[in-house]
JSON list of C-alpha atoms and ligand atoms in Angstrom, two decimals:
[
{"chain": "A", "resi": 12, "resn": "MET", "atom": "CA", "xyz": [0.99, 12.99, -3.81]},
{"chain": "A", "resi": 13, "resn": "LEU", "atom": "CA", "xyz": [-0.27, 10.01, -6.14]},
{"chain": "A", "resi": 14, "resn": "LEU", "atom": "CA", "xyz": [-0.35, 6.44, -3.86]},
{"chain": "A", "resi": 15, "resn": "HIS", "atom": "CA", "xyz": [0.68, 3.91, -6.69]},
{"chain": "A", "resi": 16, "resn": "VAL", "atom": "CA", "xyz": [0.38, 0.51, -5.25]},
{"chain": "A", "resi": 17, "resn": "ILE", "atom": "CA", "xyz": [2.60, -2.61, -7.77]},
{"chain": "A", "resi": 18, "resn": "ALA", "atom": "CA", "xyz": [1.42, -5.97, -6.65]},
{"chain": "A", "resi": 19, "resn": "ARG", "atom": "CA", "xyz": [2.56, -9.42, -7.54]},
{"chain": "A", "resi": 20, "resn": "GLY", "atom": "CA", "xyz": [0.19, -11.98, -9.02]},
{"chain": "A", "resi": 21, "resn": "LYS", "atom": "CA", "xyz": [-3.20, -11.86, -10.78]},
{"chain": "A", "resi": 22, "resn": "ILE", "atom": "CA", "xyz": [-6.10, -11.06, -8.66]},
{"chain": "A", "resi": 23, "resn": "ALA", "atom": "CA", "xyz": [-8.56, -11.63, -12.06]},
{"chain": "A", "resi": 24, "resn": "ARG", "atom": "CA", "xyz": [-12.19, -12.15, -10.95]},
{"chain": "A", "resi": 25, "resn": "SER", "atom": "CA", "xyz": [-12.21, -12.75, -7.57]},
{"chain": "A", "resi": 26, "resn": "PRO", "atom": "CA", "xyz": [-13.37, -11.93, -3.59]},
{"chain": "A", "resi": 27, "resn": "GLU", "atom": "CA", "xyz": [-10.25, -9.85, -3.00]},
{"chain": "A", "resi": 28, "resn": "ALA", "atom": "CA", "xyz": [-10.72, -8.17, -6.47]},
{"chain": "A", "resi": 29, "resn": "GLU", "atom": "CA", "xyz": [-14.09, -6.75, -5.03]},
{"chain": "A", "resi": 30, "resn": "LEU", "atom": "CA", "xyz": [-12.61, -5.38, -1.86]},
{"chain": "A", "resi": 31, "resn": "VAL", "atom": "CA", "xyz": [-9.79, -3.99, -3.69]},
{"chain": "A", "resi": 32, "resn": "ALA", "atom": "CA", "xyz": [-12.48, -2.14, -6.06]},
{"chain": "A", "resi": 33, "resn": "ARG", "atom": "CA", "xyz": [-14.59, -0.90, -3.15]},
{"chain": "A", "resi": 34, "resn": "TYR", "atom": "CA", "xyz": [-11.48, 1.18, -1.44]},
{"chain": "A", "resi": 35, "resn": "GLU", "atom": "CA", "xyz": [-10.38, 2.14, -5.06]},
{"chain": "A", "resi": 36, "resn": "LYS", "atom": "CA", "xyz": [-13.52, 3.73, -5.54]},
{"chain": "A", "resi": 37, "resn": "ARG", "atom": "CA", "xyz": [-13.64, 5.54, -1.82]},
{"chain": "A", "resi": 38, "resn": "ILE", "atom": "CA", "xyz": [-9.74, 6.40, -2.10]},
{"chain": "A", "resi": 39, "resn": "ALA", "atom": "CA", "xyz": [-9.90, 10.70, -2.97]},
{"chain": "A", "resi": 40, "resn": "TRP", "atom": "CA", "xyz": [-6.26, 10.67, -3.41]},
{"chain": "A", "resi": 41, "resn": "PRO", "atom": "CA", "xyz": [-4.96, 9.68, -6.84]},
{"chain": "A", "resi": 42, "resn": "LEU", "atom": "CA", "xyz": [-4.66, 6.34, -7.04]},
{"chain": "A", "resi": 43, "resn": "LYS", "atom": "CA", "xyz": [-2.55, 3.51, -9.45]},
{"chain": "A", "resi": 44, "resn": "LEU", "atom": "CA", "xyz": [-2.62, 0.16, -9.82]},
{"chain": "A", "resi": 45, "resn": "THR", "atom": "CA", "xyz": [0.11, -1.43, -11.00]},
{"chain": "A", "resi": 46, "resn": "GLU", "atom": "CA", "xyz": [-0.26, -5.99, -11.26]},
{"chain": "A", "resi": 47, "resn": "LEU", "atom": "CA", "xyz": [3.22, -7.43, -12.36]},
{"chain": "A", "resi": 48, "resn": "PRO", "atom": "CA", "xyz": [4.06, -10.60, -12.91]},
{"chain": "A", "resi": 49, "resn": "GLU", "atom": "CA", "xyz": [4.84, -13.34, -10.47]},
{"chain": "A", "resi": 50, "resn": "THR", "atom": "CA", "xyz": [9.07, -12.55, -11.26]},
{"chain": "A", "resi": 51, "resn": "GLY", "atom": "CA", "xyz": [10.56, -10.06, -13.17]},
{"chain": "A", "resi": 52, "resn": "GLY", "atom": "CA", "xyz": [8.09, -7.00, -15.05]},
{"chain": "A", "resi": 53, "resn": "ARG", "atom": "CA", "xyz": [8.38, -3.40, -15.21]},
{"chain": "A", "resi": 54, "resn": "VAL", "atom": "CA", "xyz": [7.14, -0.38, -13.72]},
{"chain": "A", "resi": 55, "resn": "ALA", "atom": "CA", "xyz": [7.04, 3.38, -14.91]},
{"chain": "A", "resi": 56, "resn": "GLU", "atom": "CA", "xyz": [9.60, 5.65, -13.75]},
{"chain": "A", "resi": 57, "resn": "ALA", "atom": "CA", "xyz": [7.79, 7.12, -10.80]},
{"chain": "A", "resi": 58, "resn": "LEU", "atom": "CA", "xyz": [7.32, 11.40, -10.35]},
{"chain": "A", "resi": 59, "resn": "THR", "atom": "CA", "xyz": [10.08, 12.17, -8.60]},
{"chain": "A", "resi": 60, "resn": "PRO", "atom": "CA", "xyz": [10.70, 13.02, -5.61]},
{"chain": "A", "resi": 61, "resn": "CYS", "atom": "CA", "xyz": [9.10, 9.79, -4.72]},
{"chain": "A", "resi": 62, "resn": "ARG", "atom": "CA", "xyz": [9.06, 7.05, -1.34]},
{"chain": "A", "resi": 63, "resn": "THR", "atom": "CA", "xyz": [9.23, 3.55, -1.74]},
{"chain": "A", "resi": 64, "resn": "VAL", "atom": "CA", "xyz": [7.16, 1.46, 0.95]},
{"chain": "A", "resi": 65, "resn": "LEU", "atom": "CA", "xyz": [7.74, -2.35, 0.89]},
{"chain": "A", "resi": 66, "resn": "LEU", "atom": "CA", "xyz": [4.52, -4.56, 2.56]},
{"chain": "A", "resi": 67, "resn": "ASP", "atom": "CA", "xyz": [6.58, -7.16, 4.46]},
{"chain": "A", "resi": 68, "resn": "GLU", "atom": "CA", "xyz": [6.35, -9.17, 7.05]},
{"chain": "A", "resi": 69, "resn": "LYS", "atom": "CA", "xyz": [9.66, -7.85, 8.53]},
{"chain": "A", "resi": 70, "resn": "GLY", "atom": "CA", "xyz": [8.12, -4.29, 8.09]},
{"chain": "A", "resi": 71, "resn": "LYS", "atom": "CA", "xyz": [6.93, -1.94, 11.22]},
{"chain": "A", "resi": 72, "resn": "ASP", "atom": "CA", "xyz": [3.28, -2.91, 12.67]},
{"chain": "A", "resi": 73, "resn": "LEU", "atom": "CA", "xyz": [1.91, 0.95, 12.36]},
{"chain": "A", "resi": 74, "resn": "SER", "atom": "CA", "xyz": [-1.22, 2.08, 13.70]},
{"chain": "A", "resi": 75, "resn": "SER", "atom": "CA", "xyz": [-3.50, 3.33, 11.01]},
{"chain": "A", "resi": 76, "resn": "GLU", "atom": "CA", "xyz": [-3.22, 7.05, 12.54]},
{"chain": "A", "resi": 77, "resn": "HIS", "atom": "CA", "xyz": [0.74, 6.55, 12.30]},
{"chain": "A", "resi": 78, "resn": "LEU", "atom": "CA", "xyz": [0.77, 6.09, 8.49]},
{"chain": "A", "resi": 79, "resn": "ALA", "atom": "CA", "xyz": [-1.80, 9.31, 7.82]},
{"chain": "A", "resi": 80, "resn": "GLU", "atom": "CA", "xyz": [0.91, 10.64, 9.62]},
{"chain": "A", "resi": 81, "resn": "ILE", "atom": "CA", "xyz": [3.77, 9.68, 7.57]},
{"chain": "A", "resi": 82, "resn": "LEU", "atom": "CA", "xyz": [1.60, 10.19, 4.07]},
{"chain": "A", "resi": 83, "resn": "GLU", "atom": "CA", "xyz": [0.44, 13.55, 5.60]},
{"chain": "A", "resi": 84, "resn": "LYS", "atom": "CA", "xyz": [4.30, 14.37, 6.26]},
{"chain": "A", "resi": 85, "resn": "TRP", "atom": "CA", "xyz": [5.28, 13.18, 2.75]},
{"chain": "A", "resi": 86, "resn": "ARG", "atom": "CA", "xyz": [2.53, 15.07, 0.96]},
{"chain": "A", "resi": 87, "resn": "ASP", "atom": "CA", "xyz": [3.19, 18.11, 2.78]},
{"chain": "A", "resi": 88, "resn": "GLY", "atom": "CA", "xyz": [6.95, 18.23, 2.28]},
{"chain": "A", "resi": 89, "resn": "GLY", "atom": "CA", "xyz": [6.62, 18.01, -1.74]},
{"chain": "A", "resi": 90, "resn": "ILE", "atom": "CA", "xyz": [6.60, 14.56, -2.43]},
{"chain": "A", "resi": 91, "resn": "ARG", "atom": "CA", "xyz": [4.73, 13.39, -5.64]},
{"chain": "A", "resi": 92, "resn": "GLU", "atom": "CA", "xyz": [4.79, 9.70, -5.27]},
{"chain": "A", "resi": 93, "resn": "CYS", "atom": "CA", "xyz": [4.44, 6.92, -3.05]},
{"chain": "A", "resi": 94, "resn": "CYS", "atom": "CA", "xyz": [5.14, 3.10, -4.34]},
{"chain": "A", "resi": 95, "resn": "PHE", "atom": "CA", "xyz": [3.44, 0.34, -2.29]},
{"chain": "A", "resi": 96, "resn": "PHE", "atom": "CA", "xyz": [5.25, -2.88, -3.62]},
{"chain": "A", "resi": 97, "resn": "ILE", "atom": "CA", "xyz": [3.45, -5.74, -2.80]},
{"chain": "A", "resi": 98, "resn": "GLY", "atom": "CA", "xyz": [5.87, -8.81, -3.13]},
{"chain": "A", "resi": 99, "resn": "ALA", "atom": "CA", "xyz": [4.73, -13.07, -4.58]},
{"chain": "A", "resi": 100, "resn": "ALA", "atom": "CA", "xyz": [5.33, -15.90, -2.70]},
{"chain": "A", "resi": 101, "resn": "ASP", "atom": "CA", "xyz": [8.86, -15.38, -2.13]},
{"chain": "A", "resi": 102, "resn": "GLY", "atom": "CA", "xyz": [8.70, -12.06, -1.02]},
{"chain": "A", "resi": 103, "resn": "HIS", "atom": "CA", "xyz": [11.02, -8.98, -0.92]},
{"chain": "A", "resi": 104, "resn": "SER", "atom": "CA", "xyz": [14.48, -9.43, -1.57]},
{"chain": "A", "resi": 105, "resn": "GLN", "atom": "CA", "xyz": [17.43, -7.98, 0.92]},
{"chain": "A", "resi": 106, "resn": "ALA", "atom": "CA", "xyz": [18.18, -5.21, -2.09]},
{"chain": "A", "resi": 107, "resn": "GLU", "atom": "CA", "xyz": [14.75, -4.42, -2.52]},
{"chain": "A", "resi": 108, "resn": "ARG", "atom": "CA", "xyz": [14.38, -3.98, 2.03]},
{"chain": "A", "resi": 109, "resn": "ASP", "atom": "CA", "xyz": [17.18, -1.86, 1.80]},
{"chain": "A", "resi": 110, "resn": "GLY", "atom": "CA", "xyz": [16.77, 0.15, -0.94]},
{"chain": "A", "resi": 111, "resn": "ALA", "atom": "CA", "xyz": [13.14, 1.01, 0.60]},
{"chain": "A", "resi": 112, "resn": "ASP", "atom": "CA", "xyz": [12.06, 4.34, 2.67]},
{"chain": "A", "resi": 113, "resn": "LEU", "atom": "CA", "xyz": [9.69, 2.23, 4.90]},
{"chain": "A", "resi": 114, "resn": "LEU", "atom": "CA", "xyz": [8.82, -1.00, 5.78]},
{"chain": "A", "resi": 115, "resn": "ILE", "atom": "CA", "xyz": [5.22, -1.86, 6.97]},
{"chain": "A", "resi": 116, "resn": "ALA", "atom": "CA", "xyz": [3.89, -5.34, 8.40]},
{"chain": "A", "resi": 117, "resn": "PHE", "atom": "CA", "xyz": [-0.02, -6.55, 8.88]},
{"chain": "A", "resi": 118, "resn": "GLY", "atom": "CA", "xyz": [0.89, -8.24, 11.81]},
{"chain": "A", "resi": 119, "resn": "LYS", "atom": "CA", "xyz": [3.78, -10.98, 12.00]},
{"chain": "A", "resi": 120, "resn": "ALA", "atom": "CA", "xyz": [1.55, -13.43, 9.90]},
{"chain": "A", "resi": 121, "resn": "THR", "atom": "CA", "xyz": [1.94, -13.70, 6.76]},
{"chain": "A", "resi": 122, "resn": "TRP", "atom": "CA", "xyz": [-0.97, -12.97, 4.65]},
{"chain": "A", "resi": 123, "resn": "PRO", "atom": "CA", "xyz": [-1.71, -14.46, 0.64]},
{"chain": "A", "resi": 124, "resn": "HIS", "atom": "CA", "xyz": [-0.67, -11.50, -1.77]},
{"chain": "A", "resi": 125, "resn": "LEU", "atom": "CA", "xyz": [-3.96, -10.44, -2.80]},
{"chain": "A", "resi": 126, "resn": "LEU", "atom": "CA", "xyz": [-5.59, -10.33, 0.64]},
{"chain": "A", "resi": 127, "resn": "VAL", "atom": "CA", "xyz": [-2.57, -8.30, 1.71]},
{"chain": "A", "resi": 128, "resn": "ARG", "atom": "CA", "xyz": [-3.32, -6.02, -1.39]},
{"chain": "A", "resi": 129, "resn": "ALA", "atom": "CA", "xyz": [-7.53, -5.19, -0.44]},
{"chain": "A", "resi": 130, "resn": "MET", "atom": "CA", "xyz": [-5.93, -5.29, 3.04]},
{"chain": "A", "resi": 131, "resn": "LEU", "atom": "CA", "xyz": [-3.15, -1.93, 2.40]},
{"chain": "A", "resi": 132, "resn": "LEU", "atom": "CA", "xyz": [-6.28, -0.19, 0.28]},
{"chain": "A", "resi": 133, "resn": "GLU", "atom": "CA", "xyz": [-8.32, -0.03, 2.86]},
{"chain": "A", "resi": 134, "resn": "GLN", "atom": "CA", "xyz": [-5.60, 1.19, 5.20]},
{"chain": "A", "resi": 135, "resn": "LEU", "atom": "CA", "xyz": [-4.84, 3.78, 2.36]},
{"chain": "A", "resi": 136, "resn": "PHE", "atom": "CA", "xyz": [-8.75, 4.75, 2.40]},
{"chain": "A", "resi": 137, "resn": "ARG", "atom": "CA", "xyz": [-8.39, 5.06, 6.29]},
{"chain": "A", "resi": 138, "resn": "ALA", "atom": "CA", "xyz": [-5.68, 6.79, 6.52]},
{"chain": "A", "resi": 139, "resn": "THR", "atom": "CA", "xyz": [-6.72, 9.06, 3.50]},
{"chain": "A", "resi": 140, "resn": "ALA", "atom": "CA", "xyz": [-10.43, 9.53, 5.34]},
{"chain": "A", "resi": 141, "resn": "ILE", "atom": "CA", "xyz": [-8.37, 10.02, 9.16]},
{"chain": "A", "resi": 142, "resn": "LEU", "atom": "CA", "xyz": [-6.93, 13.42, 6.96]},
{"chain": "A", "resi": 143, "resn": "ALA", "atom": "CA", "xyz": [-9.83, 14.10, 5.42]},
{"chain": "A", "resi": 144, "resn": "GLY", "atom": "CA", "xyz": [-11.73, 14.28, 9.38]},
{"chain": "A", "resi": 145, "resn": "HIS", "atom": "CA", "xyz": [-13.83, 11.82, 7.53]},
{"chain": "A", "resi": 146, "resn": "PRO", "atom": "CA", "xyz": [-16.30, 9.87, 10.16]},
{"chain": "A", "resi": 147, "resn": "TYR", "atom": "CA", "xyz": [-14.87, 6.38, 8.79]},
{"chain": "A", "resi": 148, "resn": "HIS", "atom": "CA", "xyz": [-12.34, 6.30, 11.08]},
{"chain": "A", "resi": 149, "resn": "ARG", "atom": "CA", "xyz": [-12.86, 5.80, 14.97]},
{"chain": "A", "resi": 150, "resn": "ALA", "atom": "CA", "xyz": [-9.92, 5.57, 17.08]},
{"chain": "A", "resi": 151, "resn": "GLY", "atom": "CA", "xyz": [-10.35, 2.98, 19.61]},
{"chain": "B", "resi": 250, "resn": "SAM", "atom": "C1", "xyz": [3.10, -15.17, 0.54]},
{"chain": "B", "resi": 250, "resn": "SAM", "atom": "S1", "xyz": [3.57, -13.24, 0.97]},
{"chain": "B", "resi": 250, "resn": "SAM", "atom": "C2", "xyz": [5.41, -13.61, 1.10]},
{"chain": "B", "resi": 250, "resn": "SAM", "atom": "C3", "xyz": [6.09, -14.72, 2.02]},
{"chain": "B", "resi": 250, "resn": "SAM", "atom": "C4", "xyz": [7.53, -14.59, 1.96]},
{"chain": "B", "resi": 250, "resn": "SAM", "atom": "N1", "xyz": [7.88, -16.19, 2.42]},
{"chain": "B", "resi": 250, "resn": "SAM", "atom": "C5", "xyz": [8.51, -13.63, 2.61]},
{"chain": "B", "resi": 250, "resn": "SAM", "atom": "O1", "xyz": [9.28, -13.78, 2.78]},
{"chain": "B", "resi": 250, "resn": "SAM", "atom": "O2", "xyz": [8.36, -12.18, 2.49]},
{"chain": "B", "resi": 250, "resn": "SAM", "atom": "C6", "xyz": [3.57, -12.24, -0.59]},
{"chain": "B", "resi": 250, "resn": "SAM", "atom": "C7", "xyz": [3.69, -10.73, -0.24]},
{"chain": "B", "resi": 250, "resn": "SAM", "atom": "O3", "xyz": [2.75, -10.69, 0.67]},
{"chain": "B", "resi": 250, "resn": "SAM", "atom": "C8", "xyz": [2.73, -9.16, 1.48]},
{"chain": "B", "resi": 250, "resn": "SAM", "atom": "N2", "xyz": [2.46, -9.82, 3.03]},
{"chain": "B", "resi": 250, "resn": "SAM", "atom": "C9", "xyz": [2.50, -10.77, 3.25]},
{"chain": "B", "resi": 250, "resn": "SAM", "atom": "N3", "xyz": [2.27, -11.17, 4.62]},
{"chain": "B", "resi": 250, "resn": "SAM", "atom": "C10", "xyz": [2.42, -9.43, 5.06]},
{"chain": "B", "resi": 250, "resn": "SAM", "atom": "C11", "xyz": [2.18, -9.20, 6.30]},
{"chain": "B", "resi": 250, "resn": "SAM", "atom": "N4", "xyz": [2.19, -9.71, 7.53]},
{"chain": "B", "resi": 250, "resn": "SAM", "atom": "N5", "xyz": [2.53, -7.72, 6.15]},
{"chain": "B", "resi": 250, "resn": "SAM", "atom": "C12", "xyz": [2.42, -6.93, 5.11]},
{"chain": "B", "resi": 250, "resn": "SAM", "atom": "N6", "xyz": [3.00, -7.55, 3.96]},
{"chain": "B", "resi": 250, "resn": "SAM", "atom": "C13", "xyz": [2.99, -9.00, 4.09]},
{"chain": "B", "resi": 250, "resn": "SAM", "atom": "C14", "xyz": [3.49, -8.91, 1.39]},
{"chain": "B", "resi": 250, "resn": "SAM", "atom": "O4", "xyz": [4.53, -7.82, 0.28]},
{"chain": "B", "resi": 250, "resn": "SAM", "atom": "C15", "xyz": [4.92, -10.57, 1.00]},
{"chain": "B", "resi": 250, "resn": "SAM", "atom": "O5", "xyz": [5.79, -10.38, -0.35]}
]
C-alpha cells in the first residue's frame, strides 16, 4: 500500500525538512510526499481503492500499535493507497473532515504543520517497523 503524505506549506531547507528526510529514508513501504500551497492546489488522483486520513486536533488519539493495526488491516484488505492530509494555518474544512475515513490527532495541542509533517513521518516509520518486527519500537 502506498503511503501518500499530502501537506500544505513549503518546508524548504529547515530542521523539520531534515527530520522528514531522516524518516522518509527509513520507511520501507512505498512512500510519496506531495507539497501543496497554503490554499488551493491539486493532488493526482489516488490509486483505488484508497483511504483518506486527516491529521487534525479533533481526531482520535491513537497509540502507535493501533495505527500499525489499521494500516495492516487496510493493506491486507487490498487498499492500494492511503492519503494523509496535513492542513495549513486554517486547518481542514468540516466537509473534508466528514469525507475522511479517519482523523488522527497527536494530542489536543495545536502543532505547527511542518512539525506535524515530521511527526507523521516518524509515526509511519514506527508503525511499519512494528509490522515488520523491527526493534525500533519498544512497547511501554
Ligand atoms: C497550525 S495547524 C491548524 C490549526 C487550525 N486552527 C485548525 O483548526 O485545524 C496546521 C495543521 O497541522 C496539523 N496539526 C496541528 N496540530 C495537530 C494535532 N494535535 N494533531 C494532528 N494534527 C495536527 C493539522 O493537519 C492542521 O491542519
